[in-house]
XYZ file of C-alpha atoms in Angstrom:
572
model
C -127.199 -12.752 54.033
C -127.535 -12.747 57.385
C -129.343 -14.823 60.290
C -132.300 -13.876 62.475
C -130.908 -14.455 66.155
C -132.595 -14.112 69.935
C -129.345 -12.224 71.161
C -130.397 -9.368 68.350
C -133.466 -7.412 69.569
C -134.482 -4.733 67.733
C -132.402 -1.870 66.340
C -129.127 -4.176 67.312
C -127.353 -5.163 63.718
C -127.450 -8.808 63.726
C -124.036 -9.951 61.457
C -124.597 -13.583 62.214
C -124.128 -16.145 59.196
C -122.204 -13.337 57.518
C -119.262 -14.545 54.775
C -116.012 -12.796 56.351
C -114.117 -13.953 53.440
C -116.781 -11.771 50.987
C -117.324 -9.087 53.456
C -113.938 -8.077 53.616
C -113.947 -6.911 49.705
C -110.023 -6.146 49.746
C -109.375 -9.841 50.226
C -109.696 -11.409 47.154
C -107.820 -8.368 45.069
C -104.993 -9.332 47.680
C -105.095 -12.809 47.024
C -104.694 -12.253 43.278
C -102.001 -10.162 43.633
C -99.991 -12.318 45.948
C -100.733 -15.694 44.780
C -99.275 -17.479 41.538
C -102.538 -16.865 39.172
C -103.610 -20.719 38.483
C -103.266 -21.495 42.362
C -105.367 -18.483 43.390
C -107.990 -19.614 41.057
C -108.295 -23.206 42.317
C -108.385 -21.593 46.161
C -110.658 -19.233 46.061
C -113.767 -21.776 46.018
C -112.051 -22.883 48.976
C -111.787 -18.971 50.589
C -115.465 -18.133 49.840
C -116.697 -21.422 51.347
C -113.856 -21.289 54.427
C -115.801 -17.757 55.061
C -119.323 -18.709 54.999
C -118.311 -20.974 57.276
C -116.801 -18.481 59.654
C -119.223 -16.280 60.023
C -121.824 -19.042 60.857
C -121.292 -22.132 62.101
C -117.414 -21.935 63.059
C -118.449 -18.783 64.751
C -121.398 -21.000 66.870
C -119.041 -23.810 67.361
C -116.840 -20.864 68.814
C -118.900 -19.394 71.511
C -120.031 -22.637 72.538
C -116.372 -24.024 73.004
C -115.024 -20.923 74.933
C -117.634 -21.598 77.384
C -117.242 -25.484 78.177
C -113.541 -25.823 78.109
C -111.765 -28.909 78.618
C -111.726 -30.948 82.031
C -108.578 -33.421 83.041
C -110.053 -36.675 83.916
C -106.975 -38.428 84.977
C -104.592 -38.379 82.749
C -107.257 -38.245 79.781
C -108.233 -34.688 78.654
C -112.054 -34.308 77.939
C -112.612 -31.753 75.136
C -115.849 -30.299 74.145
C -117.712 -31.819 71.096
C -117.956 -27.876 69.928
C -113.649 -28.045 69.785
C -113.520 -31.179 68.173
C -115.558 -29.960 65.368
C -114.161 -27.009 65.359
C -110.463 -29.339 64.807
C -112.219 -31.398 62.258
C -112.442 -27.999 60.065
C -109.231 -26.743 60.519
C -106.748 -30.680 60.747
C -108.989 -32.444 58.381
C -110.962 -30.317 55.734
C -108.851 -27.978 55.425
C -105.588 -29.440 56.152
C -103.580 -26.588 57.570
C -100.984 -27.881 59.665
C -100.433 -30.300 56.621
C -100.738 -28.596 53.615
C -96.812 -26.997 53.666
C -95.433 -30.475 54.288
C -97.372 -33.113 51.498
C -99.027 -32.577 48.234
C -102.803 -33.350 47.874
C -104.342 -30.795 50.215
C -107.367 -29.732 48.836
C -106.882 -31.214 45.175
C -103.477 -29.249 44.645
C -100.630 -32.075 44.097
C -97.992 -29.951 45.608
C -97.293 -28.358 49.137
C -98.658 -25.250 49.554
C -96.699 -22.013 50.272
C -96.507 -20.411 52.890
C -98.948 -17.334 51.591
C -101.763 -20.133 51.109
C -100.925 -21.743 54.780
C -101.291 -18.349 56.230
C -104.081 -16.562 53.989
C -106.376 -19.594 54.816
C -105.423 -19.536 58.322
C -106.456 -15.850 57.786
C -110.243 -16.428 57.678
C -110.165 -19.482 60.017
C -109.195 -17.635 63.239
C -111.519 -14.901 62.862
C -113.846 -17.539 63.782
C -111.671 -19.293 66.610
C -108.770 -18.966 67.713
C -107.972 -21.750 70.125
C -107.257 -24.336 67.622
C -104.961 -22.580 65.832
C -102.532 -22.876 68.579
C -102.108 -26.944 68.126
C -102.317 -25.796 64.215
C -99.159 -23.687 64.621
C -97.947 -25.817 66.417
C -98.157 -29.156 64.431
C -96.850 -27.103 61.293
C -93.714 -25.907 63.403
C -92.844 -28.917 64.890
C -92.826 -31.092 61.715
C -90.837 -28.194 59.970
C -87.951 -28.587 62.803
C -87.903 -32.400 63.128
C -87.730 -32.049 59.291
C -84.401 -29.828 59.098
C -83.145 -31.018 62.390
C -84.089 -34.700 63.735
C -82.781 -37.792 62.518
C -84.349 -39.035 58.806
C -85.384 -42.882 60.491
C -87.295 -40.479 63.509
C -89.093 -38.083 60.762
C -90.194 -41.228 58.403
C -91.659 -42.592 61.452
C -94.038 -39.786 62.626
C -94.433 -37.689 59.541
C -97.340 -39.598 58.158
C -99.340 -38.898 61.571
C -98.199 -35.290 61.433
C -99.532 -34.744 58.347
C -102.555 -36.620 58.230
C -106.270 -35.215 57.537
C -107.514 -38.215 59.279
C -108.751 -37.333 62.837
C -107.515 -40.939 63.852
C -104.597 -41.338 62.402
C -103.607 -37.499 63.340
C -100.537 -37.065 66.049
C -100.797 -33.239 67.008
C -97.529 -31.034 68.207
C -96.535 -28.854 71.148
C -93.880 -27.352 72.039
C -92.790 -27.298 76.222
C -90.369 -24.652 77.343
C -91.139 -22.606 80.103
C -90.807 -23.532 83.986
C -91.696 -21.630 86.840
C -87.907 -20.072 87.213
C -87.740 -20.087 83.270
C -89.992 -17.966 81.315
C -88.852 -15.231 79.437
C -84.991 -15.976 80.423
C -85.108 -19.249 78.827
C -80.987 -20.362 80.169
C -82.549 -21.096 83.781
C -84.258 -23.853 82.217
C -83.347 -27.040 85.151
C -84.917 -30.017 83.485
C -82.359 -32.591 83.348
C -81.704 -34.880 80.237
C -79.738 -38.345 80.981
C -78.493 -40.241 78.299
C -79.702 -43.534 78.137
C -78.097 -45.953 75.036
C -80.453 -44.710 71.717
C -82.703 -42.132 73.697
C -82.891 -40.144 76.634
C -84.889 -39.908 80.313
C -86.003 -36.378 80.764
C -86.539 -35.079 84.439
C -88.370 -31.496 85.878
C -91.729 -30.111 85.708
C -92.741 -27.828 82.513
C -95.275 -24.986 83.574
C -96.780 -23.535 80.760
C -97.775 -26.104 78.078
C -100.579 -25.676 75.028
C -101.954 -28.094 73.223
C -100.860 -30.180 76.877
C -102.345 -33.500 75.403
C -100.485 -33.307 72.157
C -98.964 -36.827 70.521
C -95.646 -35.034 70.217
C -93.448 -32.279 72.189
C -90.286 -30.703 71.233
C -88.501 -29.885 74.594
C -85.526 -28.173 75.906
C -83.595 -29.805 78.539
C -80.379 -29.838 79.916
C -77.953 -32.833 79.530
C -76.022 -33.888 82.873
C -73.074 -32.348 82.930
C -73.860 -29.606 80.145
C -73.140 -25.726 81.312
C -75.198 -22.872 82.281
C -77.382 -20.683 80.306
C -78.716 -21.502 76.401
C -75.495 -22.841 75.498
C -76.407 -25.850 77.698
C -79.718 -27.136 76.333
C -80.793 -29.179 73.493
C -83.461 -30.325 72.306
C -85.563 -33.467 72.219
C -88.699 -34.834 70.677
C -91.129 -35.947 73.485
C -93.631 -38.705 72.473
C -97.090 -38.853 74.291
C -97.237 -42.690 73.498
C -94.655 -45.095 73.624
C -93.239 -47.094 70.611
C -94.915 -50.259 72.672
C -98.112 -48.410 72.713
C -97.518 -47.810 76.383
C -98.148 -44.348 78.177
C -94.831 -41.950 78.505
C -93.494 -41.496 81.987
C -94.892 -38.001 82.231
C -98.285 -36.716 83.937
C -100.341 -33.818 83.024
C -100.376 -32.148 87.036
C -103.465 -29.503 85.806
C -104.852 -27.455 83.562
C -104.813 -23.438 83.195
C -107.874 -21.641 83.722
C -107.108 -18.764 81.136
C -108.353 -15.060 80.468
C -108.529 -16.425 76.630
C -108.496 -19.541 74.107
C -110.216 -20.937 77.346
C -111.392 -23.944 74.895
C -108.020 -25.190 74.427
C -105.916 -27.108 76.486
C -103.364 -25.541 78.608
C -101.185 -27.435 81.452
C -98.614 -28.483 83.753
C -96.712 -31.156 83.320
C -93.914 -33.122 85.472
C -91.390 -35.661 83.783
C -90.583 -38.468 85.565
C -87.753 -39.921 83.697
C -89.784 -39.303 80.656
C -88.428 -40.933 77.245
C -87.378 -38.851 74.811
C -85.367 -38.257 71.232
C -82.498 -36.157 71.132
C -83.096 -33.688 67.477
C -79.981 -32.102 65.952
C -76.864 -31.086 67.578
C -76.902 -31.276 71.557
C -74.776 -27.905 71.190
C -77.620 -26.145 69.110
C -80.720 -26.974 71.250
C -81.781 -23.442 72.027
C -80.755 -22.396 68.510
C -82.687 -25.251 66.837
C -85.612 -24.411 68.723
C -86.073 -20.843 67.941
C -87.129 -22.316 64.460
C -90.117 -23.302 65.633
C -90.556 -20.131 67.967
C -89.846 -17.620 65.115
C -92.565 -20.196 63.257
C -95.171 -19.708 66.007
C -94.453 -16.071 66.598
C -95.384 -15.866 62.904
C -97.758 -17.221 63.539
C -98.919 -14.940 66.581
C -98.957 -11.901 64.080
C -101.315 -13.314 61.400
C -104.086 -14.484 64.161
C -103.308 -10.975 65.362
C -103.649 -9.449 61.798
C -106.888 -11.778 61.447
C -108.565 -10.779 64.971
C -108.245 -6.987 63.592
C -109.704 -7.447 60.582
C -112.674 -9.445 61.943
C -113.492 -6.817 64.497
C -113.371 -4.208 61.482
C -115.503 -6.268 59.949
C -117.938 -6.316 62.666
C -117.542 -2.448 63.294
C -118.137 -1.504 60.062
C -121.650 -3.647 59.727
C -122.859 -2.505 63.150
C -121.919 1.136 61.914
C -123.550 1.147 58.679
C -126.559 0.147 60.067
C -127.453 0.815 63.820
C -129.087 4.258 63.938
C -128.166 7.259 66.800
C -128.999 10.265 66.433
C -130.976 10.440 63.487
C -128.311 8.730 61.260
C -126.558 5.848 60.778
C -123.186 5.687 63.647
C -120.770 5.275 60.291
C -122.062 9.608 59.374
C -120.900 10.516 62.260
C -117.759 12.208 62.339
C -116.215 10.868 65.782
C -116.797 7.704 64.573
C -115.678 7.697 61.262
C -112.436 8.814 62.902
C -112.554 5.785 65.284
C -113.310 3.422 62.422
C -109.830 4.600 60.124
C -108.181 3.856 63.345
C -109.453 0.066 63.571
C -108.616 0.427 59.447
C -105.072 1.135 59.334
C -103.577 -1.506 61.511
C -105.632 -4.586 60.838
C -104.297 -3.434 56.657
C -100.927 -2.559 57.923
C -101.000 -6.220 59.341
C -102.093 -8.017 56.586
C -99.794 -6.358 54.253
C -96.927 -7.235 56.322
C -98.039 -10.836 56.835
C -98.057 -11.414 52.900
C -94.680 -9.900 52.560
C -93.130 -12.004 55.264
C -94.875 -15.458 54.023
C -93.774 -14.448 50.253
C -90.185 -13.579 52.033
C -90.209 -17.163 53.790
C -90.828 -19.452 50.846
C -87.471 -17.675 48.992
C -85.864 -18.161 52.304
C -86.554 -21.956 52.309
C -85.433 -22.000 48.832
C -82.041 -20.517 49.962
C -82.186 -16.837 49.590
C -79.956 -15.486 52.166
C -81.655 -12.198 51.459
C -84.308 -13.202 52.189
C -83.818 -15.360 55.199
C -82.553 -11.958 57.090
C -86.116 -10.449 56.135
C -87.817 -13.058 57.711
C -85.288 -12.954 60.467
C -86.476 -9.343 61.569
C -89.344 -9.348 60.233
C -91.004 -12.036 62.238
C -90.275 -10.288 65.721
C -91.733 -7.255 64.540
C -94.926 -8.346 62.905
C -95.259 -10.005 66.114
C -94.775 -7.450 68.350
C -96.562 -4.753 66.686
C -99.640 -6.773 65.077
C -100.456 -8.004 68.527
C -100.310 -5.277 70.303
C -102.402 -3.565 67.664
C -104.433 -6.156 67.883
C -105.452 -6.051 71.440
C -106.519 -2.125 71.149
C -108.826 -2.961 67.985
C -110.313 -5.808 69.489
C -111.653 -3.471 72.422
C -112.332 -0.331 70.459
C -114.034 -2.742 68.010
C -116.226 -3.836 70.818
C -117.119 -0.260 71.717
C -119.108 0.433 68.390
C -121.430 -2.503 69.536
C -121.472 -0.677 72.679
C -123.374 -2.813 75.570
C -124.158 -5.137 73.764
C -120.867 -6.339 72.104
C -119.982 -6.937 76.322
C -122.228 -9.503 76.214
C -120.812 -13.385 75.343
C -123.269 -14.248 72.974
C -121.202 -12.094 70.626
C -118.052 -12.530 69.084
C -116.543 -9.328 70.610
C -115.520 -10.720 74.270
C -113.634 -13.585 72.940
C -111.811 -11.250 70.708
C -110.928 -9.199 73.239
C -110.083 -11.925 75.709
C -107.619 -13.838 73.205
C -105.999 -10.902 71.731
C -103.827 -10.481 74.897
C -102.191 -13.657 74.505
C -100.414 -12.857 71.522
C -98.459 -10.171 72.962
C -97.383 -13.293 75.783
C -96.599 -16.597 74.439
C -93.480 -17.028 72.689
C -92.120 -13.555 74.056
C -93.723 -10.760 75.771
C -93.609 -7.542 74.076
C -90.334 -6.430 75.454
C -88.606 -10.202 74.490
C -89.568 -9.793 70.602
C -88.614 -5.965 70.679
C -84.779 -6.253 72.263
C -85.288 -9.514 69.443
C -85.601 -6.822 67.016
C -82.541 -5.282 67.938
C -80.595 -8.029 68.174
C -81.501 -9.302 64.895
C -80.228 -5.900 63.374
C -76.952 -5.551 65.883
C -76.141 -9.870 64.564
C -77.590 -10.232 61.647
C -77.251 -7.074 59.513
C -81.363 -7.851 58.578
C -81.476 -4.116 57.978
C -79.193 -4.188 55.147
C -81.329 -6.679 53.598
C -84.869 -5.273 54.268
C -83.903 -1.017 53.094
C -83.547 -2.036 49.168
C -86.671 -4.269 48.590
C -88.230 -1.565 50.371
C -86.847 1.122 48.543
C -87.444 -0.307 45.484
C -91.318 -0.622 46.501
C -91.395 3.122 47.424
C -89.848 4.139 44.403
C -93.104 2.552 42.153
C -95.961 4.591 43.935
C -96.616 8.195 43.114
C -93.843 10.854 43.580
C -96.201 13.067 46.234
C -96.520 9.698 48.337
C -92.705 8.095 47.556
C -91.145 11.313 49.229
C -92.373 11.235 52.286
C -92.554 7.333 52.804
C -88.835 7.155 51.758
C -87.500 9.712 54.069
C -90.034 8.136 57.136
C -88.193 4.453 56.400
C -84.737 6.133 56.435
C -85.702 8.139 59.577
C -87.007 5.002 61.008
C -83.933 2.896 59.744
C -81.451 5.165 61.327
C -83.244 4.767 64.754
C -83.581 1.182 64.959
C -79.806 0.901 63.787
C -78.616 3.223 66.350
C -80.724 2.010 69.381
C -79.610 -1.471 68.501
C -75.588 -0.560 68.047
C -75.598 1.104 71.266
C -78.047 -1.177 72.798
C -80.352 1.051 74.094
C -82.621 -1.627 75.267
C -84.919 1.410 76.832
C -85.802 2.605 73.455
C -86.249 -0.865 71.985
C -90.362 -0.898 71.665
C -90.211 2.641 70.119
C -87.506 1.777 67.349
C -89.589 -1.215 66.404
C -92.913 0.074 66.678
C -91.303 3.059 63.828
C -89.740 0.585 61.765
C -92.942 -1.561 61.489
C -95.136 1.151 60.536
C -92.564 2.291 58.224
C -92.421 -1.060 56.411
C -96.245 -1.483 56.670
C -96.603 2.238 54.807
C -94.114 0.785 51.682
C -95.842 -2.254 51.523
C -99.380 -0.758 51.649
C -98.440 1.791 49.118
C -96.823 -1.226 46.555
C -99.897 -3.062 46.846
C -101.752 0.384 45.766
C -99.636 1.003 43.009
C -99.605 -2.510 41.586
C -103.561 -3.057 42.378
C -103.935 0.403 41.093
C -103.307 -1.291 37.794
C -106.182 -3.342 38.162
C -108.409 -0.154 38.890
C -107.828 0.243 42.686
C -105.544 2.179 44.179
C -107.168 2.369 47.928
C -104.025 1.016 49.453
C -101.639 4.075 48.445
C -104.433 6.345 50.676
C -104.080 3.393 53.515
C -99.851 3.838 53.130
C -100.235 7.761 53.548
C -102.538 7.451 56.777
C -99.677 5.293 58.132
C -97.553 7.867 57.312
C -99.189 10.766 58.812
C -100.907 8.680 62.042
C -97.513 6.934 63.070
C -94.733 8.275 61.246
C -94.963 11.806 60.552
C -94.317 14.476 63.895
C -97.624 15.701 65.183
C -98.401 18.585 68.024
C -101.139 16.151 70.108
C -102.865 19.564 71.657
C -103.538 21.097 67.761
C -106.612 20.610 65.846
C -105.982 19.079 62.228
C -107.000 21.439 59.871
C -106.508 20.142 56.491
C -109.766 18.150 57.013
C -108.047 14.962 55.118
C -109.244 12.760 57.469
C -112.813 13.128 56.620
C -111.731 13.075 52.943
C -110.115 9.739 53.515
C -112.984 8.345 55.767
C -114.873 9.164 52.451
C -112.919 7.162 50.334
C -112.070 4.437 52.097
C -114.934 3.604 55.096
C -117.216 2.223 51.995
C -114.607 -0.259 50.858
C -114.916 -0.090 47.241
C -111.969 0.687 44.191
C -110.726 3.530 43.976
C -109.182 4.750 40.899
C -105.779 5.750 40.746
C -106.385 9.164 38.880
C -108.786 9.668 41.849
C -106.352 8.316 44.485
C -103.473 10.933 43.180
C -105.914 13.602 43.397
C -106.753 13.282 46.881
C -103.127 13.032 47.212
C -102.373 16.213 45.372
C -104.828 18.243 47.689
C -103.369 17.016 50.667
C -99.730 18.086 49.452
């Protein structure tokens, strides 16, 4: 049902007080499929309630917090009663930067995985986005003090960490990049000095989110320590003092940002700031990318759940807002338009489950796995976001004038999707990441198999031309990271996504196809012929399949798998 609404005059589709988590009718077969049965069954009260809730009044509290962000009064940071309700959801009822760390999180006595974390997460930031920053944050930090920091420092601020009590809540952050130091993280200059049981931490940190946070992990460099990563470790920055007394460290200003304009960005400068030393001085940089590859994780499922709330919003403006005589979704131009907002915000999600289903084995010890996860992570990121930023925008178009206008959720969208492809690593950081992760880690010998044996389940007309697309794609990526061909890097990874995504999206077909819909193995062969099969750009597609697919898959209902494989068939 949805909500009358000023902003909506006449003939304009008003989507307001719309359940994302029911209008997006893939979800919950997805869920299902990915989730241990029992657990999916206690969660997905908690889904359908988490997406009433997004499409209403998270989405109100939304708008109104993008457009009072937060002022520095001194040292104090003044937030906007919109954003603190907006944390109240997300910290408290929901318990998402908790639930992976502690039992009891909405009635389930054990931690969560991963999946949950992330499919919940999922819904929440098509509403808002800004909060899920300190979110990602407070779940990454606690997982790196937790494998890295010493047991008597954890004990002490796990219980704040983890708490669903606003009051009793100590947030996380991480601070890394100075002026000099951005992407080339070695020029780092803040100086650590070694004072009996802790350390005094010196320099000015440019970039910080979540600025007021209770905790930081920081990189700094020890006196005497050398040049370059090698040098830096890493320390845990408290806010507040053991005494109750203010850190030595000021907030200088905050950020006025193109996006998540509602949460608190800053500057901040040391001055002989106290501060924990975590894990091996030696392994700073090292210890730290935990939480990056954590947060960059991160960074592809908002991306993955930005896309899928501006298809969401395409697809109800289209079915309903008449041109022409018709409704927009008839026409044929847009129809094409809409599969192309279709296949990445899928691709995305597929990915996202694979990679959070891949991390809980990798916790568990799975070496395997762990190398999945390893080069999986930069690519999700790279690719999702990216995506993400061109579906956000040609999402907005279908509104046309009026999705420019703030009082709708297209704007914001737009406006945050760019940051994913610019905090923790800029596309061209996470790409040569890719490579590297290949060229070190061998993570392609570990991802072909799992992926082979995934193509080898869905139908033979399909399995053919995904399997030789991922060893096409595989062969690239290998050779432009052996010979470091740093020129080629966003290409290679942009193939090798797309050619994961496709094996993924056609498993999920085949094993959903069991359960009477097979839409995903159509979804897996658009992926194949849109970004990994050779096409002449100034030819005319002939076989018509596109409009056969916008057919079968712009309604979002099952589709059986005898009918699937026939569409298939013609196409071959």
């Amino acid at each position: 049902m949805t909500l009358p609404s000023a902003r909506a005059p006449e003939g304009v589709p008003e989507s307001r007080g719309l359940n994302l988590f029911e209008a997006d009718p893939s979800y919950r077969g997805l869920l299902e499929l990915h989730l241990e049965p029992k657990l999916c069954a206690h969660l997905l009260p908690h889904f359908a309630q988490l997406g009433a809730m997004a499409g209403g009044d998270l989405d109100e509290l939304a708008l109104e917090a993008d457009k009072n962000p937060p002022v520095l009064n001194g040292q104090r940071i003044e937030k906007s009663q919109a954003y603190k309700k907006l944390e109240e959801v997300a910290f408290a009822k929901y318990g998402l930067a908790a639930m992976s760390h502690r039992g009891g999180v909405l009635g389930w006595p054990e931690p969560l995985p991963p999946a949950v974390k992330y499919a919940l997460t999922y819904v929440y930031v098509q509403a808002e986005f800004g909060v899920c920053c300190p979110l990602s944050m407070t779940d990454a930090l606690t997982r790196t003090i937790r494998k890295y920091a010493d047991p008597a420092l954890v004990a002490r601020y796990l219980p704040g960490l983890t708490s669903q009590d606003l009051d009793a809540l100590t947030q996380g952050a991480m601070f890394i990049t100075e002026q000099q130091a951005g992407s080339d993280v070695g020029l780092v200059q803040t100086l650590a000095t070694r004072e009996k049981d802790h350390w005094l931490l010196s320099g000015d940190k440019w970039f910080c989110s979540n600025v007021d946070a209770g905790l930081a992990l920081v990189l700094a460099r020890p006196e005497g320590a050398p040049g370059g990563t090698a040098g830096l470790s890493l320390f845990l920055l408290p806010r507040t003092l053991p005494d109750g007394s203010p850190n030595r460290y000021r907030i200088v200003r905050l950020k006025d940002k193109l996006g998540t304009r509602d949460m608190p960005s800053g500057e901040i400068k040391l001055e002989g700031a106290l501060a924990w030393l975590v894990g091996d001085p030696q392994q700073g940089f090292k210890q730290m990318t935990d939480m990056i590859n954590m947060s960059r994780l991160s960074n592809g499922m908002r991306a993955a759940g930005m896309m899928r709330r501006a298809l969401t919003e395409a697809l109800f403006v289209a079915r309903r807002r008449m041109a022409f005589g018709k409704p927009l979704i008839e026409l044929p131009l847009m129809r094409r338009q809409l599969l192309k907002l279709m296949l990445p915000a899928e691709a995305a999600r597929s990915v996202l489950f694979f990679i959070s289903k891949d991390l809980e084995k990798a916790d568990a010890g799975d070496e395997l796995a762990r190398r999945r996860v390893r080069l999986l992570t930069p690519l999700i990121k790279f690719r999702a976001c990216r995506d993400a930023r061109r579906v956000t925008a040609d999402a907005m178009e279908v509104r046309g004038g009026a999705g420019y206008i703030e009082e709708w959720s297209d704007p914001r969208l737009v406006r945050d999707a760019h940051l994913g492809s610019i905090w923790e690593g800029t596309s061209n950081i996470v790409a040569l990441d890719v490579l590297r992760a290949i060229r070190r880690e061998k993570c392609l010998e570990a991802l072909l198999p799992e992926l082979d044996e995934r193509i080898a389940r869905a139908p033979r007309l399909l399995a053919g031309r995904l399997a030789a697309s991922l060893d096409k794609a595989a062969e690239f990526a290998h050779e432009t990271a052996s010979t470091q061909s740093e020129a080629h890097a966003r290409q290679a990874a942009t193939g090798l996504y797309y050619a994961c995504a496709a094996a993924l999206l056609a498993d999920e077909g085949t094993r959903l196809g069991e359960r009477g819909d097979a839409r995903r193995q159509l979804l897996a062969f658009l992926a194949y012929v849109h970004r990994l099969a050779p096409r002449d750009p100034l030819r005319r597609v002939t076989t018509g399949f596109e409009a056969e697919f916008a057919q079968a898959l712009l309604p979002e209902t099952p589709i059986a798998p005898d009918a699937a494989e026939r569409i298939l068939t013609r196409l071959a």
